[in-house]
Coordinates of C-alpha atoms in Angstrom, one line a residue:
Chain A
M1 CA 0.2 -0.1 -0.1
E2 CA 1.6 3.5 -1.1
R3 CA 1.5 5.9 1.8
D4 CA -0.9 9.0 1.2
P5 CA 1.4 12.1 2.1
H6 CA -1.5 13.7 3.0
R7 CA -2.4 11.7 5.8
A8 CA -2.4 13.5 8.7
D9 CA 0.8 12.5 11.5
H10 CA 0.4 12.3 15.1
V11 CA 0.7 15.4 16.8
Q12 CA 1.6 16.2 20.7
L13 CA -1.4 18.0 22.1
G14 CA -0.7 17.4 25.6
A15 CA 1.7 19.6 26.2
K16 CA -0.4 22.6 25.7
R17 CA -3.3 21.3 27.5
D18 CA -4.1 21.5 31.1
P19 CA -3.4 18.6 33.1
V20 CA -6.1 18.7 35.3
G21 CA -8.8 19.2 32.8
R22 CA -7.4 16.5 30.8
R23 CA -7.8 14.2 34.0
V24 CA -11.2 15.5 34.0
A25 CA -11.9 14.9 30.4
R26 CA -10.9 11.2 30.5
A27 CA -12.7 10.6 33.6
L28 CA -15.4 11.8 31.6
A29 CA -15.0 9.8 28.9
L30 CA -14.0 6.3 30.8
G31 CA -17.6 7.0 32.2
W32 CA -19.9 7.8 29.1
L33 CA -18.1 4.6 27.8
A34 CA -18.8 2.5 30.8
W35 CA -22.5 3.4 30.4
V36 CA -22.2 2.6 27.3
V37 CA -21.2 -0.7 27.3
V38 CA -23.5 -1.5 30.8
T39 CA -26.6 -0.3 28.8
T40 CA -25.5 -2.9 26.0
A41 CA -25.0 -5.8 28.5
T42 CA -28.7 -5.1 30.6
R43 CA -30.2 -4.7 27.1
V44 CA -29.3 -7.5 24.8
P45 CA -31.4 -9.9 27.3
I46 CA -34.6 -8.0 26.3
W47 CA -34.2 -9.4 22.9
T48 CA -34.7 -12.9 23.9
D49 CA -37.9 -12.3 25.5
E50 CA -40.7 -10.7 23.2
R51 CA -43.0 -9.9 25.8
A52 CA -40.5 -7.8 27.5
L53 CA -39.3 -5.9 24.1
W54 CA -42.8 -5.1 23.7
R55 CA -43.6 -4.0 27.4
E56 CA -40.9 -1.7 26.6
A57 CA -42.0 -0.2 23.7
T58 CA -45.7 0.3 25.1
E59 CA -43.7 2.3 27.9
Q60 CA -41.6 4.3 25.4
S61 CA -44.4 4.9 22.6
P62 CA -47.2 4.7 24.7
Q63 CA -49.7 6.6 22.0
K64 CA -48.7 4.3 19.5
P65 CA -51.4 1.6 18.9
R66 CA -48.8 -1.6 17.5
P67 CA -46.5 -1.8 20.6
W68 CA -50.0 -2.1 22.6
V69 CA -51.7 -4.6 19.5
N70 CA -48.3 -6.8 19.9
L71 CA -48.3 -6.7 23.2
G72 CA -51.6 -8.0 23.8
T73 CA -51.2 -10.6 21.2
L74 CA -48.8 -12.2 23.4
E75 CA -50.2 -12.0 26.5
H76 CA -53.0 -13.6 24.5
L77 CA -50.9 -16.2 23.4
G78 CA -49.6 -16.9 26.9
G79 CA -52.8 -17.6 28.2
D80 CA -53.4 -14.0 30.2
H81 CA -56.7 -13.1 28.6
A82 CA -57.2 -10.4 31.3
S83 CA -53.9 -8.8 30.2
A84 CA -54.4 -9.2 26.6
Q85 CA -57.9 -7.4 26.7
R86 CA -56.4 -4.5 28.7
A87 CA -53.7 -3.8 25.9
Y88 CA -56.1 -4.5 23.3
E89 CA -58.8 -2.0 25.0
H90 CA -55.7 0.7 25.1
A91 CA -54.5 0.3 21.5
W92 CA -58.1 1.2 20.6
T93 CA -58.3 4.0 22.5
V94 CA -54.8 5.4 21.3
S95 CA -55.9 4.7 17.8
M96 CA -58.6 6.9 18.2
A97 CA -56.5 9.9 18.7
R98 CA -54.2 8.9 15.5
A99 CA -55.3 10.0 12.1
G100 CA -55.5 8.1 8.5
D101 CA -54.4 4.5 7.6
E102 CA -52.7 4.2 11.3
Q103 CA -56.2 5.1 13.1
R104 CA -58.1 2.4 10.9
L105 CA -55.6 -0.2 11.2
G106 CA -54.9 0.2 14.9
V107 CA -58.7 0.4 15.8
A108 CA -59.2 -2.6 13.2
L109 CA -56.8 -4.7 14.9
A110 CA -57.4 -4.0 18.4
A111 CA -61.3 -4.9 17.2
A112 CA -60.4 -8.1 15.6
N113 CA -58.4 -9.4 18.5
L114 CA -61.1 -8.4 20.9
A115 CA -63.5 -10.6 18.9
L116 CA -61.4 -13.3 19.3
L117 CA -61.3 -12.8 23.2
R118 CA -64.8 -12.8 23.0
W119 CA -65.1 -16.0 21.0
Q120 CA -63.0 -17.8 23.4
A121 CA -65.2 -16.6 26.5
G122 CA -68.2 -17.7 24.7
D123 CA -69.8 -14.4 23.2
R124 CA -70.5 -15.7 19.9
G125 CA -72.8 -12.8 18.6
G126 CA -70.4 -9.9 20.3
A127 CA -67.4 -11.3 18.6
R128 CA -68.9 -11.6 14.9
A129 CA -70.0 -8.2 15.5
L130 CA -66.4 -7.0 16.3
A131 CA -64.9 -9.1 13.7
G132 CA -67.8 -7.4 11.1
R133 CA -66.9 -3.7 12.4
A134 CA -62.6 -4.6 12.1
H135 CA -63.6 -6.0 8.2
A136 CA -65.6 -2.8 7.8
I137 CA -62.7 -0.1 8.8
A138 CA -59.7 -2.0 7.1
P139 CA -61.2 -4.1 4.6
H140 CA -57.7 -5.1 2.9
V141 CA -56.4 -6.6 5.8
T142 CA -56.5 -10.2 4.8
E143 CA -56.6 -11.9 8.2
I144 CA -59.3 -10.0 9.7
H145 CA -61.6 -11.1 6.8
R146 CA -60.5 -14.5 6.8
L147 CA -61.3 -14.2 10.6
E148 CA -65.2 -12.8 10.1
Q149 CA -65.7 -15.5 7.6
W150 CA -64.5 -17.7 9.6
M151 CA -66.5 -16.6 12.8
H152 CA -70.0 -16.2 10.5
T153 CA -69.4 -19.8 8.7
T154 CA -68.7 -21.8 12.5
H155 CA -72.1 -22.7 13.5
E156 CA -72.2 -23.0 17.2
P157 CA -74.8 -22.0 19.6
D158 CA -74.7 -18.6 21.2
Chain B
M1 CA -0.9 3.4 21.3
D2 CA 1.0 1.6 18.1
A3 CA -0.8 -1.1 15.8
H4 CA 0.6 -4.0 17.8
H5 CA -1.5 -2.8 21.0
A6 CA -4.5 -1.6 18.9
R7 CA -4.9 -5.2 17.2
T8 CA -4.5 -7.0 21.0
G9 CA -7.4 -4.1 22.2
L10 CA -9.3 -5.0 19.0
I11 CA -9.3 -8.7 19.6
G12 CA -10.0 -8.3 23.4
L13 CA -13.0 -6.2 21.8
L14 CA -14.6 -8.8 19.5
L15 CA -14.5 -11.6 22.6
V16 CA -16.1 -8.8 24.8
T17 CA -19.0 -8.1 22.2
A18 CA -19.4 -11.9 21.8
A19 CA -19.4 -12.4 25.3
L20 CA -22.3 -9.8 25.6
Y21 CA -24.1 -10.7 22.7
L22 CA -24.0 -14.7 23.8
P23 CA -27.7 -14.4 25.5
V24 CA -29.4 -14.0 21.8
R25 CA -28.6 -17.6 21.2
D26 CA -31.7 -18.4 23.2
G27 CA -33.5 -15.8 21.0
G28 CA -36.6 -16.6 19.0
L29 CA -38.1 -15.1 15.9
V30 CA -39.5 -11.6 16.8
Y31 CA -42.1 -9.4 15.0
E32 CA -41.1 -9.3 11.2
D33 CA -39.0 -12.5 11.7
V34 CA -42.0 -14.4 11.7
N35 CA -43.4 -12.8 8.4
W36 CA -39.6 -12.9 6.3
H37 CA -39.6 -16.7 8.0
Q38 CA -42.8 -17.8 6.4
A39 CA -42.3 -16.1 3.2
L40 CA -38.8 -17.5 2.3
Y41 CA -40.1 -21.2 2.8
R42 CA -43.8 -20.7 1.5
E43 CA -42.8 -18.4 -1.3
R44 CA -39.6 -20.0 -2.0
A45 CA -37.3 -18.7 -5.3
R46 CA -40.2 -16.5 -6.3
I47 CA -39.3 -14.2 -3.4
Y48 CA -35.7 -13.8 -5.1
V49 CA -37.1 -12.8 -7.9
G50 CA -39.7 -10.6 -6.7
L51 CA -36.9 -9.0 -4.0
P52 CA -33.6 -9.2 -5.7
S53 CA -32.2 -5.9 -3.4
R54 CA -32.5 -8.7 -0.6
S55 CA -31.7 -12.0 -2.3
L56 CA -28.1 -11.9 -0.3
G57 CA -29.7 -11.8 2.9
L58 CA -32.6 -14.5 2.0
L59 CA -29.8 -16.8 1.0
S60 CA -28.0 -16.8 4.0
L61 CA -31.6 -16.7 6.3
R62 CA -32.5 -20.1 4.2
W63 CA -28.7 -21.6 4.9
T64 CA -28.8 -21.2 8.7
R65 CA -32.7 -22.1 9.7
A66 CA -31.8 -23.3 13.0
L67 CA -32.1 -20.6 15.0
T68 CA -29.3 -20.3 16.9
V69 CA -27.2 -21.0 13.9
A70 CA -29.2 -17.8 12.4
H71 CA -28.9 -15.8 15.6
G72 CA -24.8 -17.0 15.9
V73 CA -24.5 -16.0 12.0
N74 CA -26.0 -12.3 13.1
V75 CA -23.1 -11.6 15.6
G76 CA -20.4 -13.0 13.4
L77 CA -21.2 -10.8 10.9
H78 CA -21.4 -7.7 13.5
L79 CA -17.7 -9.1 14.5
V80 CA -16.9 -8.7 11.2
A81 CA -18.7 -5.3 10.5
G82 CA -16.2 -3.8 14.0
T83 CA -13.3 -5.7 12.4
L84 CA -14.0 -3.6 9.0
V85 CA -14.4 -0.5 10.9
Y86 CA -11.4 -0.8 12.7
A87 CA -9.5 -1.6 9.4
V88 CA -11.2 1.6 7.6
A89 CA -10.1 4.0 10.7
A90 CA -6.7 2.5 10.9
T91 CA -6.4 3.8 7.4
L92 CA -8.2 7.2 7.7
A93 CA -6.7 8.1 11.1
T94 CA -4.5 6.6 14.4
P95 CA -4.6 3.3 16.1
L96 CA -6.2 4.5 18.6
V97 CA -8.9 6.5 16.9
A98 CA -9.4 3.1 15.4
V99 CA -9.8 0.7 18.5
G100 CA -12.2 3.4 19.9
A101 CA -14.3 3.6 16.7
A102 CA -14.3 -0.3 16.4
G103 CA -15.6 -0.7 20.5
L104 CA -18.2 2.1 20.2
F105 CA -19.5 0.1 16.8
L106 CA -19.6 -3.1 18.6
L107 CA -20.7 -2.4 21.9
H108 CA -23.1 0.8 21.8
P109 CA -26.7 -0.2 22.8
L110 CA -28.0 1.2 19.4
Q111 CA -26.4 -1.7 17.3
I112 CA -28.3 -4.0 19.2
E113 CA -30.8 -4.1 17.4
A114 CA -29.3 -4.9 14.3
V115 CA -27.6 -7.7 16.0
A116 CA -30.4 -9.2 18.1
Y117 CA -33.6 -9.1 15.6
L118 CA -33.1 -11.7 12.5
T119 CA -34.3 -8.9 10.1
G120 CA -31.5 -6.8 11.0
R121 CA -29.3 -9.3 8.9
W122 CA -30.0 -6.7 5.7
D123 CA -27.9 -4.2 7.8
L124 CA -25.4 -6.0 8.8
L125 CA -25.0 -7.6 5.3
V126 CA -24.8 -4.2 3.4
T127 CA -22.6 -2.6 6.1
V128 CA -20.0 -5.7 6.0
T129 CA -19.9 -5.2 1.7
I130 CA -19.8 -1.7 2.2
L131 CA -17.3 -1.5 4.6
A132 CA -15.3 -4.0 2.3
S133 CA -15.8 -2.1 -0.4
V134 CA -14.5 1.4 1.2
W135 CA -11.5 -0.6 2.8
G136 CA -10.7 -2.4 -1.1
A137 CA -10.6 1.5 -2.3
L138 CA -8.4 2.9 0.3
H139 CA -5.9 -0.3 -0.3
G140 CA -6.2 -0.2 -4.1
W141 CA -8.0 -3.4 -4.1
W142 CA -10.3 -2.7 -6.8
G143 CA -11.4 -6.4 -7.2
L144 CA -12.5 -6.3 -3.9
V145 CA -14.6 -3.1 -4.7
A146 CA -16.2 -4.7 -7.1
V147 CA -17.4 -7.5 -5.3
G148 CA -18.5 -5.4 -2.6
V149 CA -20.3 -3.1 -4.6
A150 CA -21.8 -5.9 -6.6
A151 CA -22.7 -7.5 -3.2
S152 CA -24.4 -4.4 -1.6
A153 CA -27.1 -4.4 -4.2
G154 CA -28.3 -7.8 -3.1
A155 CA -27.6 -7.2 0.5
K156 CA -30.4 -3.9 0.6
E157 CA -32.1 -1.3 -1.1
I158 CA -29.4 1.4 0.6
G159 CA -26.2 -0.9 -0.7
V160 CA -27.1 1.8 -3.9
L161 CA -24.6 3.9 -1.6
A162 CA -21.7 1.6 -1.8
G163 CA -20.2 3.8 -5.1
P164 CA -21.0 7.4 -3.6
L165 CA -19.2 6.1 0.0
V166 CA -16.4 4.5 -1.5
L167 CA -16.4 8.1 -4.1
L168 CA -16.8 9.9 -0.4
T169 CA -13.8 8.4 1.1
L170 CA -11.0 8.5 -1.7
G171 CA -12.2 12.0 -2.2
C172 CA -11.8 13.2 1.8
W173 CA -8.6 10.9 2.1
A174 CA -6.6 10.3 -1.3
P175 CA -8.2 12.2 -3.8
H176 CA -5.3 12.0 -6.3
R177 CA -6.8 8.7 -7.0
L178 CA -9.9 10.2 -8.1
R179 CA -8.2 11.6 -11.1
G180 CA -8.5 8.8 -12.9
G181 CA -11.8 9.6 -14.8
W182 CA -12.5 5.5 -15.3
V183 CA -12.7 4.9 -11.6
V184 CA -15.6 8.0 -11.0
G185 CA -17.2 6.8 -14.1
T186 CA -17.1 3.0 -13.4
L187 CA -18.1 3.8 -9.8
L188 CA -21.3 6.3 -11.4
V189 CA -22.5 3.5 -13.6
G190 CA -22.0 0.8 -10.7
L191 CA -24.5 3.2 -8.8
L192 CA -26.9 3.6 -12.2
L193 CA -26.6 -0.5 -12.5
L194 CA -27.7 -1.1 -8.8
L195 CA -30.6 1.3 -9.2
V196 CA -32.5 -1.6 -11.2
P197 CA -32.7 -3.9 -8.0
S198 CA -33.7 -1.2 -5.7
G199 CA -35.7 0.7 -8.0
G200 CA -39.1 -0.7 -6.6
W201 CA -38.6 0.5 -3.1
V202 CA -38.3 4.0 -4.5
T203 CA -42.0 3.6 -5.7
M204 CA -43.4 1.6 -3.0
T205 CA -47.3 2.8 -2.7
P206 CA -49.6 2.6 0.2
G207 CA -50.2 -0.4 1.5
Y208 CA -47.5 -2.3 -0.3
G209 CA -44.4 -0.6 1.8
G210 CA -44.9 2.6 1.0
S211 CA -46.8 5.2 2.9
G212 CA -49.5 8.0 2.0
G213 CA -49.5 11.9 2.4
S214 CA -46.8 14.6 1.4
R215 CA -43.3 14.0 1.3
A216 CA -43.1 17.4 3.1
T217 CA -45.2 15.8 6.0
F218 CA -42.9 12.3 5.7
A219 CA -39.7 13.8 6.0
A220 CA -40.7 16.1 8.8
W221 CA -41.5 12.9 10.9
Q222 CA -38.4 10.9 9.5
L223 CA -36.6 14.1 11.1
I224 CA -37.9 14.4 14.4
G225 CA -37.5 10.3 14.7
L226 CA -33.8 10.9 13.3
G227 CA -33.0 13.2 16.4
R228 CA -34.4 11.2 18.7
E229 CA -32.3 8.3 17.8
L230 CA -29.3 10.6 17.2
A231 CA -29.7 11.4 21.0
L232 CA -29.3 7.7 21.9
V233 CA -25.5 7.6 20.6
I234 CA -24.7 10.2 22.9
W235 CA -27.5 9.6 26.0
P236 CA -28.3 6.1 25.7
V237 CA -31.7 5.9 27.3
G238 CA -35.1 5.3 25.3
F239 CA -34.2 2.4 23.4
T240 CA -37.4 0.7 22.0
I241 CA -38.5 -1.5 18.6
D242 CA -40.8 0.7 18.0
H243 CA -40.2 4.3 18.3
D244 CA -43.1 7.1 17.6
P245 CA -41.8 10.2 15.8
M246 CA -45.5 11.5 15.9
G247 CA -45.6 11.2 19.5
L248 CA -42.6 13.3 20.2
S249 CA -42.0 17.1 20.1
P250 CA -40.6 18.8 17.2
L251 CA -37.6 19.8 19.1
W252 CA -36.1 16.5 18.4
G253 CA -36.4 17.7 14.5
L254 CA -34.3 20.7 15.4
L255 CA -31.9 18.6 17.1
A256 CA -31.4 16.4 13.8
I257 CA -30.7 19.4 11.5
G258 CA -28.5 21.2 14.6
G259 CA -26.6 18.6 14.5
A260 CA -25.7 18.5 10.8
I261 CA -25.7 22.2 10.9
G262 CA -23.1 22.1 14.1
G263 CA -21.2 19.1 12.6
A264 CA -20.7 21.0 8.9
G265 CA -19.4 24.1 10.8
W266 CA -17.0 22.4 12.9
T267 CA -15.8 20.7 10.1
I268 CA -15.0 24.1 8.2
W269 CA -13.9 25.7 11.2
R270 CA -11.3 22.9 11.9
R271 CA -10.9 22.2 8.3
S272 CA -10.8 18.8 9.2
W273 CA -11.4 16.3 6.4
L274 CA -11.9 13.3 9.1
G275 CA -14.8 15.7 10.1
A276 CA -16.0 16.0 6.3
W277 CA -15.9 12.0 5.7
T278 CA -17.6 11.3 9.3
L279 CA -20.7 14.3 8.2
G280 CA -20.7 13.2 4.7
W281 CA -21.2 9.6 5.5
V282 CA -24.0 10.1 8.0
L283 CA -25.8 12.6 5.8
L284 CA -25.4 10.2 2.7
T285 CA -26.7 7.0 4.8
L286 CA -29.6 8.4 6.0
A287 CA -30.5 11.0 3.4
P288 CA -32.6 8.1 1.4
R289 CA -34.7 8.2 4.8
L290 CA -36.1 11.6 4.1
V291 CA -36.6 11.0 0.6
V292 CA -37.9 7.2 0.1
R293 CA -41.5 7.2 1.9
S294 CA -41.6 4.0 3.5
A295 CA -44.4 2.2 5.7
E296 CA -42.6 2.4 9.0
F297 CA -40.4 5.6 10.2
I298 CA -36.6 4.9 10.8
N299 CA -35.7 2.2 13.1
E300 CA -32.8 1.5 15.6
H301 CA -31.3 -1.3 13.1
Q302 CA -31.4 1.4 10.4
W303 CA -28.6 3.1 12.3
Y304 CA -26.1 0.3 11.7
L305 CA -24.7 1.5 8.5
P306 CA -24.5 5.4 9.5
M307 CA -23.1 4.1 12.9
A308 CA -20.1 3.1 10.9
G309 CA -18.8 6.3 10.1
L310 CA -20.2 8.0 13.5
C311 CA -18.1 5.9 15.6
V312 CA -15.1 7.3 13.9
G313 CA -15.9 10.5 14.1
V314 CA -16.5 10.1 17.8
A315 CA -13.6 8.2 18.3
A316 CA -11.6 10.6 16.7
T317 CA -13.1 13.6 18.6
L318 CA -13.0 11.6 21.8
A319 CA -9.2 11.3 21.2
R320 CA -8.7 14.8 20.7
I321 CA -10.9 15.5 23.9
V322 CA -8.4 13.6 26.1
A323 CA -5.9 14.7 24.3
V324 CA -3.7 11.1 24.0
D325 CA -2.4 10.3 20.5
G326 CA -4.6 12.7 19.1
V327 CA -4.7 13.8 15.2
D328 CA -4.7 17.2 14.5
P329 CA -6.6 17.8 11.3
R330 CA -5.6 21.6 11.3
H331 CA -2.0 20.0 10.2
V332 CA -3.8 18.8 6.9
P333 CA -5.7 21.4 5.9
L334 CA -9.4 20.4 3.5
V335 CA -8.6 22.8 1.2
E336 CA -5.0 21.3 0.6
R337 CA -6.2 18.3 0.3
M338 CA -8.4 18.9 -2.7

């Protein structure tokens, strides 16, 4: 490799710097670096627990529907229907404060998931009504359409 | 710090990084991982035709189906990328700055999402391929430059920046190498060719990866998100898988603009070619986020490529502040280098 003549060389800077100030600067820099590394060490394990990841997202982005929907889904799959219902209802509430596509999708997903909860609790009529509402709000979402179709074609007594 | 001690330091950093990321071996599929996983094994060959700009990452995910192996590959790519940051920084600055840049890049919490999240594979690959191209250009390995630029086209859409980033690096560090018109011409032709697989990304429509609303509104929200996530570099509090620029104060957008203006001012005042390179790298790698109206606002894993340049600049600044083995850019004025 040819040596580039324009490459900057080392320059002695220390002689012109205040030694006390330099020591303070070094201490602050080392402290900041240690803080960064400790933050990484404590945060990496969160990525192995998706529920902790989305719980963190609801704390950092409390006005965004998606973290609440995703947390609710994980609570739902984990069998904690009460926590799931609270998360879905929160998703519905914060969705109403948004605009446009995000509002529609947030409300539709919250409604569809609440429909599933009601179905599992035995309230077939309520579930069908919520699923129909979700489909009306977001007709382009295939999964919601399939859910609504399935609920209407499954013949079980209410 | 001499080169030998710097290399020893790098090895230590790589070992510490591997140890810190050990828990991800127990990680599963998170959020969008499920969609990619399903698409990869359901669509089979069609997905490569439909997404040529992601083909390298898709192939690598297919070959590493076992989740522990897949996460291990992500960590391995992170270690390779950190080594390349060291290699590039060692050429541009001093061994101490190189170790500092590699350490920040490997150990900063802003990098966690790209490494621990399997969907971050695209960001890891595009950064490795681009850094390999830049290192190759710095050392005259033009075959490596060609392979790296081509590979970046199949790593992620932002890989089209491989050519411009190589030009930026040569322009700041060895402008005499750009006097050969064929180098510039080849890289520019390469850029145009790379737009072919990535062209669909620019024209995404709402509901199919794109977003509605005006370009100005989207750019404003992105600036707010950029400002918030830029703050995470210095003040590592507030990480999340799902940032919400629409729920933040517009002041964060001013922070992003202020950071760019401040960086430009510092670069011009100190006539620092390293500052110009850092600023150019960060602006080039983040600019597409303001222009391409994707359905998602900027995420932490999208900072992986910009951090490669930002860490070099931060390490050089820290080296000057603590006045240890620093590089005084005043002795090599930018105007004299052109």
